[in-house]
PDB file of C-alpha atoms in Angstrom:
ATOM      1  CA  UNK M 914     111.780 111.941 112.395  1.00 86.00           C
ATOM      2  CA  UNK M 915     110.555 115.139 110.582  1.00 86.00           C
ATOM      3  CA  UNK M 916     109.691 112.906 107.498  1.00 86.00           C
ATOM      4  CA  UNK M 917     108.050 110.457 109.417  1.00 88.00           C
ATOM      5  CA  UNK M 918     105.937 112.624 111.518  1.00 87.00           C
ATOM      6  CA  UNK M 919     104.448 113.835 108.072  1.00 85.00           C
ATOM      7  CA  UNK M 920     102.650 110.409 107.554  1.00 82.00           C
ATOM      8  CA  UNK M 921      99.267 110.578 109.343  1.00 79.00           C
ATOM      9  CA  UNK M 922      99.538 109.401 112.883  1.00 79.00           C
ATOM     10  CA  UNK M 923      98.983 105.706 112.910  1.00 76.00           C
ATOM     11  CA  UNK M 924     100.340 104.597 109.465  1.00 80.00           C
ATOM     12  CA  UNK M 925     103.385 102.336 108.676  1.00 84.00           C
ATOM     13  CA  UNK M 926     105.874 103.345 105.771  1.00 86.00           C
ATOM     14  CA  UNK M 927     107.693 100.616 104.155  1.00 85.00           C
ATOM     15  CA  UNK M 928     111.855 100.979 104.492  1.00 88.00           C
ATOM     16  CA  UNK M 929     112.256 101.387 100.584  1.00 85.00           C
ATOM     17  CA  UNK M 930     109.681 104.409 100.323  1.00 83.00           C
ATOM     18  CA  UNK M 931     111.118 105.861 102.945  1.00 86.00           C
ATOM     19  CA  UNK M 932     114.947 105.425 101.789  1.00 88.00           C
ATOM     20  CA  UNK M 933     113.738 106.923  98.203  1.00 83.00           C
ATOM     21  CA  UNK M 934     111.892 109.603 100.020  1.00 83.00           C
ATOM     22  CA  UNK M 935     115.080 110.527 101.669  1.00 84.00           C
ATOM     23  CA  UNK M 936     117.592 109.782  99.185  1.00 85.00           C
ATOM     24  CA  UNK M 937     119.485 107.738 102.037  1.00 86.00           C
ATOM     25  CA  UNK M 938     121.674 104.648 101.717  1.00 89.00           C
ATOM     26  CA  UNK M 939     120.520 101.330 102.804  1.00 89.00           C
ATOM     27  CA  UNK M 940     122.832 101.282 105.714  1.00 90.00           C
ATOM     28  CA  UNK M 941     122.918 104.857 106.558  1.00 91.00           C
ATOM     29  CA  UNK M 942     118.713 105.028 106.984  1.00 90.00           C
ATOM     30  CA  UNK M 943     119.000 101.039 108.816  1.00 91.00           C
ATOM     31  CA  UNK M 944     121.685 103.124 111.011  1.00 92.00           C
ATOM     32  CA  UNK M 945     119.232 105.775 111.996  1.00 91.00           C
ATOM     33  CA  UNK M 946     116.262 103.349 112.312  1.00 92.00           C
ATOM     34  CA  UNK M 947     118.585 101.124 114.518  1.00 93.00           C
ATOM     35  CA  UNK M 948     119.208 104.232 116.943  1.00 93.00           C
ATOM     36  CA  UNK M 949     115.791 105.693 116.966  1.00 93.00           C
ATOM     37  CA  UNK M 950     113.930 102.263 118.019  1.00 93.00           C
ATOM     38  CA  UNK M 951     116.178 102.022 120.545  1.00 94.00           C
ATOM     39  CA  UNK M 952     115.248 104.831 121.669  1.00 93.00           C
ATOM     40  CA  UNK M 953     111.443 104.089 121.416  1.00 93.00           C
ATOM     41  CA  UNK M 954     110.858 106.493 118.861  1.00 93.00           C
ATOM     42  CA  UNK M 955     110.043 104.269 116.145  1.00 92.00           C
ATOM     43  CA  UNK M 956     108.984 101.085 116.011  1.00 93.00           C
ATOM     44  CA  UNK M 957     109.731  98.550 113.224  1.00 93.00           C
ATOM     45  CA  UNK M 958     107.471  96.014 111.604  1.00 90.00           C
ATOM     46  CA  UNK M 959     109.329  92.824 109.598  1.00 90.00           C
ATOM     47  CA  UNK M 960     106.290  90.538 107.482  1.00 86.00           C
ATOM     48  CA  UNK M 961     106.256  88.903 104.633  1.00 85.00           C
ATOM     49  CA  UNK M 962     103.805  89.968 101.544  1.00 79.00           C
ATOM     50  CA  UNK M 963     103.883  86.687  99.572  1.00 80.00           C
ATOM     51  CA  UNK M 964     107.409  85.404  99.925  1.00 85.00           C
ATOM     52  CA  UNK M 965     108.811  88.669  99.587  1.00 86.00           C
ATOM     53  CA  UNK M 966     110.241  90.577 102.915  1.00 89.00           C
ATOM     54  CA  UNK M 967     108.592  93.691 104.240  1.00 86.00           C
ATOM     55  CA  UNK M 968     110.511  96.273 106.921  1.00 90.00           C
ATOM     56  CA  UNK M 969     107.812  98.883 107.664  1.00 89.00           C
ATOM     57  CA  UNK M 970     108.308 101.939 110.504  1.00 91.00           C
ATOM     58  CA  UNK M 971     106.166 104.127 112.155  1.00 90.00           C
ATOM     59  CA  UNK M 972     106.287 107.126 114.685  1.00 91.00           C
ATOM     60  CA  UNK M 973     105.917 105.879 118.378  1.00 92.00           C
ATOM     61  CA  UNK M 974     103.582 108.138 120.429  1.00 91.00           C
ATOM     62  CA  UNK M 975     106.882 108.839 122.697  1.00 92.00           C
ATOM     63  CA  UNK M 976     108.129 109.377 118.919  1.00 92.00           C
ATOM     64  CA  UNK M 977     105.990 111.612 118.289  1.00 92.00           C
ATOM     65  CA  UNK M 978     105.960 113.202 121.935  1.00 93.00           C
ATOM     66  CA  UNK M 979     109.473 113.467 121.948  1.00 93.00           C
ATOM     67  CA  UNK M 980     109.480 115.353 118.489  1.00 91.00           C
ATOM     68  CA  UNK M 981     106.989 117.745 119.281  1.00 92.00           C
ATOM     69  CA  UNK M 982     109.619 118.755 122.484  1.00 93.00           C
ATOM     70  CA  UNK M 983     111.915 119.283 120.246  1.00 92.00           C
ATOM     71  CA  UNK M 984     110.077 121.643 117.956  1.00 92.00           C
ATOM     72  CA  UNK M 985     108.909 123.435 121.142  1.00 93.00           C
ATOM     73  CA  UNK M 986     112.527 123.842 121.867  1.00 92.00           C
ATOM     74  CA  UNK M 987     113.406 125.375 119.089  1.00 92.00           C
ATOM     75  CA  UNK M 988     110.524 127.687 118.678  1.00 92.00           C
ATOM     76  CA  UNK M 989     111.369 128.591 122.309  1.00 92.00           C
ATOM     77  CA  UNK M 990     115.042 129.974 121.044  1.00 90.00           C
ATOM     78  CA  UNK M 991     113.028 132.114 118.434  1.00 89.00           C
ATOM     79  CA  UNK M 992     110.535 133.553 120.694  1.00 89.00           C
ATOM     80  CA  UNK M 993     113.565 134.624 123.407  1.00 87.00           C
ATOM     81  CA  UNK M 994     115.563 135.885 120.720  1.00 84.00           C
ATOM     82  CA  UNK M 995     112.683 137.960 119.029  1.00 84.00           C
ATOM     83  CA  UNK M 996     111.942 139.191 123.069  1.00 83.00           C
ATOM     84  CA  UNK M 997     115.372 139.985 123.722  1.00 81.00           C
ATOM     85  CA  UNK M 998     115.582 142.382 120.012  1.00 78.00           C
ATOM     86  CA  UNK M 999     112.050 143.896 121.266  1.00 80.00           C
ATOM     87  CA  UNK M1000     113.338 144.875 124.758  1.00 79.00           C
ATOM     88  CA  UNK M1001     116.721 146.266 123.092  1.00 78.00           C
ATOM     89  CA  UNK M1002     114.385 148.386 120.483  1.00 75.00           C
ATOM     90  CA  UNK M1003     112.500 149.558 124.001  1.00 70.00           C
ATOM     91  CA  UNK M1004     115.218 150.585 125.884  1.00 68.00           C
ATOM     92  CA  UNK M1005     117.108 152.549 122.979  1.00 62.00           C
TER      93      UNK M1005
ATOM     94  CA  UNK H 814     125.673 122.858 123.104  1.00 60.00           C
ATOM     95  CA  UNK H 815     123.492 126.187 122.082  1.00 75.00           C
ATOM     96  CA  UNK H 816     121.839 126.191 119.076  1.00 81.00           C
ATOM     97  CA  UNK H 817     121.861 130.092 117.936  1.00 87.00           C
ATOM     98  CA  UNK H 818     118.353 131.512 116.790  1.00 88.00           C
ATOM     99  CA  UNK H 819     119.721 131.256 112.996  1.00 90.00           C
ATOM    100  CA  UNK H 820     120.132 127.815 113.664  1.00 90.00           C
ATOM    101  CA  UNK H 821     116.570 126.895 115.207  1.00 89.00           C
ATOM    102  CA  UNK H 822     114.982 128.685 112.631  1.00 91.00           C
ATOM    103  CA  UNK H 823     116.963 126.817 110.093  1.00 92.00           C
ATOM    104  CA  UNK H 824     115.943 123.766 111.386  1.00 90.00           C
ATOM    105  CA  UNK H 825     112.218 124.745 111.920  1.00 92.00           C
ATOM    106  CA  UNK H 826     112.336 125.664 108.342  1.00 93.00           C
ATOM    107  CA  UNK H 827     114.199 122.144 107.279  1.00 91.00           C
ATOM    108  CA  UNK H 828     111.714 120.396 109.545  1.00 90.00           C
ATOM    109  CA  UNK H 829     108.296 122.060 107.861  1.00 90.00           C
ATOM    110  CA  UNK H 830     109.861 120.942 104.337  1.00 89.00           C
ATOM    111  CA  UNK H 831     110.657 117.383 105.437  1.00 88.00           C
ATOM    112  CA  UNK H 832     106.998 117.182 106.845  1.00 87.00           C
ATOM    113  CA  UNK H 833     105.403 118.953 103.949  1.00 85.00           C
ATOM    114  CA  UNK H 834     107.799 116.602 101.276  1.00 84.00           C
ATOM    115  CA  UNK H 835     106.555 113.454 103.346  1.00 84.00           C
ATOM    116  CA  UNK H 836     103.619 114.055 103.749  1.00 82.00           C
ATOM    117  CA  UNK H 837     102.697 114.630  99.966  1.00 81.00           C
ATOM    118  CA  UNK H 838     104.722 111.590  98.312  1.00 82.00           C
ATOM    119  CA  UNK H 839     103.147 109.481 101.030  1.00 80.00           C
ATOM    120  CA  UNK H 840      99.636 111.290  99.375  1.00 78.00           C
ATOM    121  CA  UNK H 841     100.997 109.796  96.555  1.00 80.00           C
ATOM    122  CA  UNK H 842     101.552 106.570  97.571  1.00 78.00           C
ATOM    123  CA  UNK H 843      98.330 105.788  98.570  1.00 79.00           C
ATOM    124  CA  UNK H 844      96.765 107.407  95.470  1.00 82.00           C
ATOM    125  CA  UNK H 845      98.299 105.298  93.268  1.00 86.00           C
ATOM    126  CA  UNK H 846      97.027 101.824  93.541  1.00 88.00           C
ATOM    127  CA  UNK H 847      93.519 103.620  93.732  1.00 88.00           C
ATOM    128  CA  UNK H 848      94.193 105.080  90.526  1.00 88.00           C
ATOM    129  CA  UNK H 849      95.294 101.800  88.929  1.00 93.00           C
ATOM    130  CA  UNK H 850      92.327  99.473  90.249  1.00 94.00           C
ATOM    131  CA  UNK H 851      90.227 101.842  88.403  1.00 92.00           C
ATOM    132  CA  UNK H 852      91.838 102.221  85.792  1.00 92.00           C
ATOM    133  CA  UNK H 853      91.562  98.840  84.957  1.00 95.00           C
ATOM    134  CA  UNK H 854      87.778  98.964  86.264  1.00 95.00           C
ATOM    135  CA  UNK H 855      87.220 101.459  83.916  1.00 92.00           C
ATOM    136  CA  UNK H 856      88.739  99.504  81.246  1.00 94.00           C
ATOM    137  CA  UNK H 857      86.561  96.435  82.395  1.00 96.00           C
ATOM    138  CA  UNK H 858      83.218  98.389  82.790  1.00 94.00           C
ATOM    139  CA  UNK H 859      83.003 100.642  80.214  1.00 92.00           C
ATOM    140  CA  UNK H 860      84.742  97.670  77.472  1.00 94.00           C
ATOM    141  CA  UNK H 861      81.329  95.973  78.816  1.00 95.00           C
ATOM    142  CA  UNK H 862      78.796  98.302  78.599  1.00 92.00           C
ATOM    143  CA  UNK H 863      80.114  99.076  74.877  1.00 92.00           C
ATOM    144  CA  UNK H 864      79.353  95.396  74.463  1.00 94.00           C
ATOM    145  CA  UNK H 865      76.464  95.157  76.239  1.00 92.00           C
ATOM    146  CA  UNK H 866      74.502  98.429  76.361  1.00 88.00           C
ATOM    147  CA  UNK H 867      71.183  97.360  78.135  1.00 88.00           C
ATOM    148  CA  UNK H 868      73.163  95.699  81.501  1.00 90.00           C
ATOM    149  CA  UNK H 869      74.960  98.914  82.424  1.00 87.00           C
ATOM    150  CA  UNK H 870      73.349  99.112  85.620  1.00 86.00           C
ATOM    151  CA  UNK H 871      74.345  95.220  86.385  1.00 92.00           C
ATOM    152  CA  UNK H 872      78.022  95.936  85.110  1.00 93.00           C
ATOM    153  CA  UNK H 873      78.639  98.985  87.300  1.00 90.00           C
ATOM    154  CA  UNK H 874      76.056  97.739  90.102  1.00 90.00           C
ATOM    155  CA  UNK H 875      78.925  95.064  90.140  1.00 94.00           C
ATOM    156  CA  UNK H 876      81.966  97.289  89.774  1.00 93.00           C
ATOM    157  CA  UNK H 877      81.271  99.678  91.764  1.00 90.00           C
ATOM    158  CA  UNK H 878      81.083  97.375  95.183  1.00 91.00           C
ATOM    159  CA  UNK H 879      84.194  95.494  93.629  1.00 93.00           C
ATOM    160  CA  UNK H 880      86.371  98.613  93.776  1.00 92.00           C
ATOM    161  CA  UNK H 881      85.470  99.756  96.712  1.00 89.00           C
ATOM    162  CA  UNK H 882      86.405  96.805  98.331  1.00 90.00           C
ATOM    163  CA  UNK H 883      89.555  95.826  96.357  1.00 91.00           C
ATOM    164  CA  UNK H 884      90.542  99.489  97.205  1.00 88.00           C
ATOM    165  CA  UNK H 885      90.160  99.002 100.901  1.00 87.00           C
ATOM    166  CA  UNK H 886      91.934  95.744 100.339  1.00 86.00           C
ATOM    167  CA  UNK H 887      94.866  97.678  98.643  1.00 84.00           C
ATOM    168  CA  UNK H 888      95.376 100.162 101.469  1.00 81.00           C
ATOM    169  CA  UNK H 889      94.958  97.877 104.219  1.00 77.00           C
ATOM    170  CA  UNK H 890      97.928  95.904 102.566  1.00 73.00           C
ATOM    171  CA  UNK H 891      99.531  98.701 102.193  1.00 69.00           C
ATOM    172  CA  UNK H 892      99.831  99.444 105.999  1.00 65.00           C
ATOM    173  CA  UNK H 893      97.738 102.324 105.554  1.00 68.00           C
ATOM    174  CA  UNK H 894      95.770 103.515 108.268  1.00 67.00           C
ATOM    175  CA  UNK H 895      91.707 102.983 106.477  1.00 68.00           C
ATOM    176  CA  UNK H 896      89.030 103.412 109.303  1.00 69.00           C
ATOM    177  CA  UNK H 897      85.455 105.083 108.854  1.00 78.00           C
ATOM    178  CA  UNK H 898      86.476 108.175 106.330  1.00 78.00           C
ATOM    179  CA  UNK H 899      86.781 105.515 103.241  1.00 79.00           C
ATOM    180  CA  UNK H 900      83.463 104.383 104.127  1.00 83.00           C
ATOM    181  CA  UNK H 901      82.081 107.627 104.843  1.00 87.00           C
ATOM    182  CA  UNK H 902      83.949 108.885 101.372  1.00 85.00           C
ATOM    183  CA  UNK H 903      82.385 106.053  99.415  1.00 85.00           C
ATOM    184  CA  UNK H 904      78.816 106.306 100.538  1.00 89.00           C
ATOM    185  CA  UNK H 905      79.326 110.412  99.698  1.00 90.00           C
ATOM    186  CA  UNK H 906      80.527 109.890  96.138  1.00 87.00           C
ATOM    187  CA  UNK H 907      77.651 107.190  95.656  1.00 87.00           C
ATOM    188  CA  UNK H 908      74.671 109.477  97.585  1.00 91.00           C
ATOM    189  CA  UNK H 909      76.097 112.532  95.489  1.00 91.00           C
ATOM    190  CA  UNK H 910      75.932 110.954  91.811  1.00 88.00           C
ATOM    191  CA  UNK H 911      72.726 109.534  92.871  1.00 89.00           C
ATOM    192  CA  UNK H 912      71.591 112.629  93.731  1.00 93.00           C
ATOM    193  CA  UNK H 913      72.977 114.272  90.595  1.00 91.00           C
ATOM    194  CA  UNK H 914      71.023 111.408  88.934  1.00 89.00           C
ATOM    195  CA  UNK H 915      67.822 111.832  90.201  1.00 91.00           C
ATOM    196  CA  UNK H 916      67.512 115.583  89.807  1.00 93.00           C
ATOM    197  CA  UNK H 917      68.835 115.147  85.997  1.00 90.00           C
ATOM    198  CA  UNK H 918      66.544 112.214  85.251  1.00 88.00           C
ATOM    199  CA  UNK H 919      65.378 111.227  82.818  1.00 87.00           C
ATOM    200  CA  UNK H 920      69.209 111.016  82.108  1.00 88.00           C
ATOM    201  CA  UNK H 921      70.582 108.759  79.383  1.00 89.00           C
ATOM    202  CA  UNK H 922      73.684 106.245  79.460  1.00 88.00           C
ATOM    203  CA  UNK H 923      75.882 108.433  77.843  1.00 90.00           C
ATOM    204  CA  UNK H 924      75.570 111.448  80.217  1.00 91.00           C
ATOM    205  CA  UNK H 925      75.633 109.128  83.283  1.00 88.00           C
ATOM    206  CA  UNK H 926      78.927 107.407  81.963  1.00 88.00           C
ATOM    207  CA  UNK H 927      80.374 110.836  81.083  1.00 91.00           C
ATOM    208  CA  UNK H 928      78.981 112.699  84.453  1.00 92.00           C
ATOM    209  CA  UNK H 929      80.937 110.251  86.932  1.00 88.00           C
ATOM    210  CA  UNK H 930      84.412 110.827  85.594  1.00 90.00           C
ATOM    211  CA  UNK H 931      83.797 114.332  85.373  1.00 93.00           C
ATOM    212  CA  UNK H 932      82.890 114.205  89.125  1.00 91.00           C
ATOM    213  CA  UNK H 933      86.265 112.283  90.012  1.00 88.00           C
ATOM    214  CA  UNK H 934      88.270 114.729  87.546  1.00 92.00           C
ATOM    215  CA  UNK H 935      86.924 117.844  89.903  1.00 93.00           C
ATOM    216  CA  UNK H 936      87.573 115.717  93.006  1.00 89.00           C
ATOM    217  CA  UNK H 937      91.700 115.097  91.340  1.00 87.00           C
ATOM    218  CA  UNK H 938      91.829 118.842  91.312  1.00 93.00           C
ATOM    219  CA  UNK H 939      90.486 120.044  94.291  1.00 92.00           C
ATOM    220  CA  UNK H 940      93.288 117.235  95.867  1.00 86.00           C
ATOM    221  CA  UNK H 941      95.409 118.750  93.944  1.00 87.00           C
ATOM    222  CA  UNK H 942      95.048 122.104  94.907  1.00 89.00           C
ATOM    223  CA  UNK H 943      96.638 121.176  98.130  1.00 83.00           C
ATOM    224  CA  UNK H 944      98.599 117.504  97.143  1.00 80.00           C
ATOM    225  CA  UNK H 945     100.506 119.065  94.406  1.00 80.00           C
ATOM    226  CA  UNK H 946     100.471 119.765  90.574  1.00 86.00           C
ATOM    227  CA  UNK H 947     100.118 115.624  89.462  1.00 85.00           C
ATOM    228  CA  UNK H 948      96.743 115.273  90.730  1.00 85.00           C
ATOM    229  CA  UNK H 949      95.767 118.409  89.378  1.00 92.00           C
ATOM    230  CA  UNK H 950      96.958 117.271  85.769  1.00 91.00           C
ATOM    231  CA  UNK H 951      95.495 113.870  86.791  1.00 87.00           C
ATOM    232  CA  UNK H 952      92.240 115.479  87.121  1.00 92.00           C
ATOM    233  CA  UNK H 953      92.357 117.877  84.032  1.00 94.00           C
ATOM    234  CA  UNK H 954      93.537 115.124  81.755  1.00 91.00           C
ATOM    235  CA  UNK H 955      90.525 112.728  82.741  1.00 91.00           C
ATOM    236  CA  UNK H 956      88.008 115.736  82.256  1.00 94.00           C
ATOM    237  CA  UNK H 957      89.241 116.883  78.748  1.00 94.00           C
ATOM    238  CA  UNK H 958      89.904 113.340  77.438  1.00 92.00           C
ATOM    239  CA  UNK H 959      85.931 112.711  79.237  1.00 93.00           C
ATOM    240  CA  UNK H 960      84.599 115.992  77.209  1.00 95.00           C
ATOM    241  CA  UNK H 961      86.579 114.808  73.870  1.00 94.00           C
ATOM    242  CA  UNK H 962      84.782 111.198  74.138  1.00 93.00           C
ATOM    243  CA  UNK H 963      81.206 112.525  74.997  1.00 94.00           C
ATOM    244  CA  UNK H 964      81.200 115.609  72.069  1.00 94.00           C
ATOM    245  CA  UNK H 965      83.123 113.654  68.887  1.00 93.00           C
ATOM    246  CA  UNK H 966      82.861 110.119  69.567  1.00 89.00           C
ATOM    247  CA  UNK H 967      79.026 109.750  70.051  1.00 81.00           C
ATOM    248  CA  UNK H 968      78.562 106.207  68.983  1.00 86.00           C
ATOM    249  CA  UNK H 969      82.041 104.754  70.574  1.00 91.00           C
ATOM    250  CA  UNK H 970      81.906 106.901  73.749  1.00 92.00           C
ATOM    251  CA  UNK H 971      82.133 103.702  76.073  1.00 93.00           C
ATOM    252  CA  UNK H 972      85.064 102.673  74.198  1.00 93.00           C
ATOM    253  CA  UNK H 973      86.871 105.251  74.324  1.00 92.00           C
ATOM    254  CA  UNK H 974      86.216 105.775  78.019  1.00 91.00           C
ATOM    255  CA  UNK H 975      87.384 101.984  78.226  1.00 92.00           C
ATOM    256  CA  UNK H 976      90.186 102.310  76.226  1.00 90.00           C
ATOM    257  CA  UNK H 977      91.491 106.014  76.792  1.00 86.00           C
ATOM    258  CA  UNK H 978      89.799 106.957  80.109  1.00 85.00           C
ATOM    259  CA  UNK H 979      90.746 104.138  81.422  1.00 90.00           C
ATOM    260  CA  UNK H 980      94.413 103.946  80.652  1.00 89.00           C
ATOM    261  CA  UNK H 981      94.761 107.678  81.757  1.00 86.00           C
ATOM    262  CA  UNK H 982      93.895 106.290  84.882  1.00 87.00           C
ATOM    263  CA  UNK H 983      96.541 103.484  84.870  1.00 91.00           C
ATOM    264  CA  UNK H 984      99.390 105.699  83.450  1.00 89.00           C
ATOM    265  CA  UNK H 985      98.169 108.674  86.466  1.00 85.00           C
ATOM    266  CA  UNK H 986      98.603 105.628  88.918  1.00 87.00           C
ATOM    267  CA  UNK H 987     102.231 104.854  87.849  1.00 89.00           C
ATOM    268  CA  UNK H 988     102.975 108.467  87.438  1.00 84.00           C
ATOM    269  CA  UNK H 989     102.281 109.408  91.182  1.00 81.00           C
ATOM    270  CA  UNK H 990     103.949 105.770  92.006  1.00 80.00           C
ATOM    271  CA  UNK H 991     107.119 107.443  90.679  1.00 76.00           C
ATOM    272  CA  UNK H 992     106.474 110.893  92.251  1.00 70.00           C
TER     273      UNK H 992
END
């Protein structure tokens, strides 16, 4: 997700970029695709270029939406730590 | 399950370099059939304007459009996303070395052929300054190989552009390819 959401908003990346961005196995990055568009995260795009097969993916706005939460989330856990080590520096 | 803040920061920090790593090799990507159309336009335009010195402004009056189409060809194919900024990219490159032109002129062939690449070398290094070291060398590369023609190859200048400048540009191309 992370990798994807680093491609400008919009674009497709085709399966074998992606796998050699990743360094991922054919079946482990299919897995992950597999699970994530059935989530509605990403959505998948089979053509043909000439006669030769094409799987490209892209973020979903919900993707995308959904990511964003999660980096919210996190930065969330950072902020209430830092709060809780500034009120503990106050009260000592 | 509670992530500790070690942990979210961790993955913050994983998630930034996955972006970042993405984000740059897909740069990449779509540099590098960009880089080998012109190449070979290079090699095509500047082969025939050492042939044919008195029709430069036909050749590259000809090349010119051809690239820019075949390029938005390319990334189209490509699945990239190509809306108004490669137009509006395009039509600044052209109104700048036009402008560059006209405030230079009378300007021979030589320093127009030279002046262009030089102008697409600074552009490869500015990218580079925030896509990452091979445009930067990209850029560098075209500029000193530019300079070498123009100062110690007077007579075969287009040649050289054809033959060197333009297969700097094809081997760049398959270099970020394999980034």
């Amino acid at each position: 997700m992370a990798t994807l959401r680093g491609i400008p908003q919009g674009e497709w990346i085709e399966f074998s970029r992606l796998k050699a961005i990743l360094q991922a196995t054919d079946g482990n990055l299919g897995s992950h695709i597999a699970t994530l568009e059935g989530a509605g995260y990403i959505a998948v795009n089979k053509d043909f270029v000439g006669k030769k097969p094409r799987t490209r993916v892209a973020l979903t706005r919900s993707g995308r939406k959904a990511f964003a939460q999660h980096i919210e989330f996190l930065r969330t856990i950072l902020d209430a730590a830092a709060s809780r080590h500034n009120d503990q520096e106050g009260t000592s | 399950m509670m992530l500790s803040p070690q942990d979210a920061a961790g993955a913050l920090r994983d998630i930034e370099a996955a972006q970042a790593r993405s984000a740059k090799l897909h740069g990449c990507a779509r540099s590098s059939p960009q880089l080998l159309l012109w190449g070979v336009l290079w090699v095509i335009g500047y082969g025939l304007q050492y042939l044919f010195p008195a029709h430069a402004g036909v050749i590259w009056g000809a090349i010119v459009p051809i690239g820019l189409i075949a390029g938005f060809a390319a990334l189209r194919g490509a699945g990239h996303e190509v809306g108004w900024r490669y137009g509006a990219v395009a039509l600044t490159l052209v109104a700048f070395f036009a402008a560059v032109f006209l405030v230079l002129w009378p300007i021979n062939p030589r320093q127009q052929a030279a002046l262009i690449p030089l102008g697409v070398a600074a552009a490869y290094v500015i990218a580079g300054i925030w896509r990452g070291p091979r445009y930067v060398t990209t850029g560098i590369a075209v500029a000193a190989l530019t300079l070498a023609g123009f100062f110690l190859l007077k007579q075969h200048f287009f040649l050289w552009m054809a033959g060197v400048g333009g297969a700097s540009l094809i081997l760049a191309g398959i270099w970020l390819k394999r980034a």
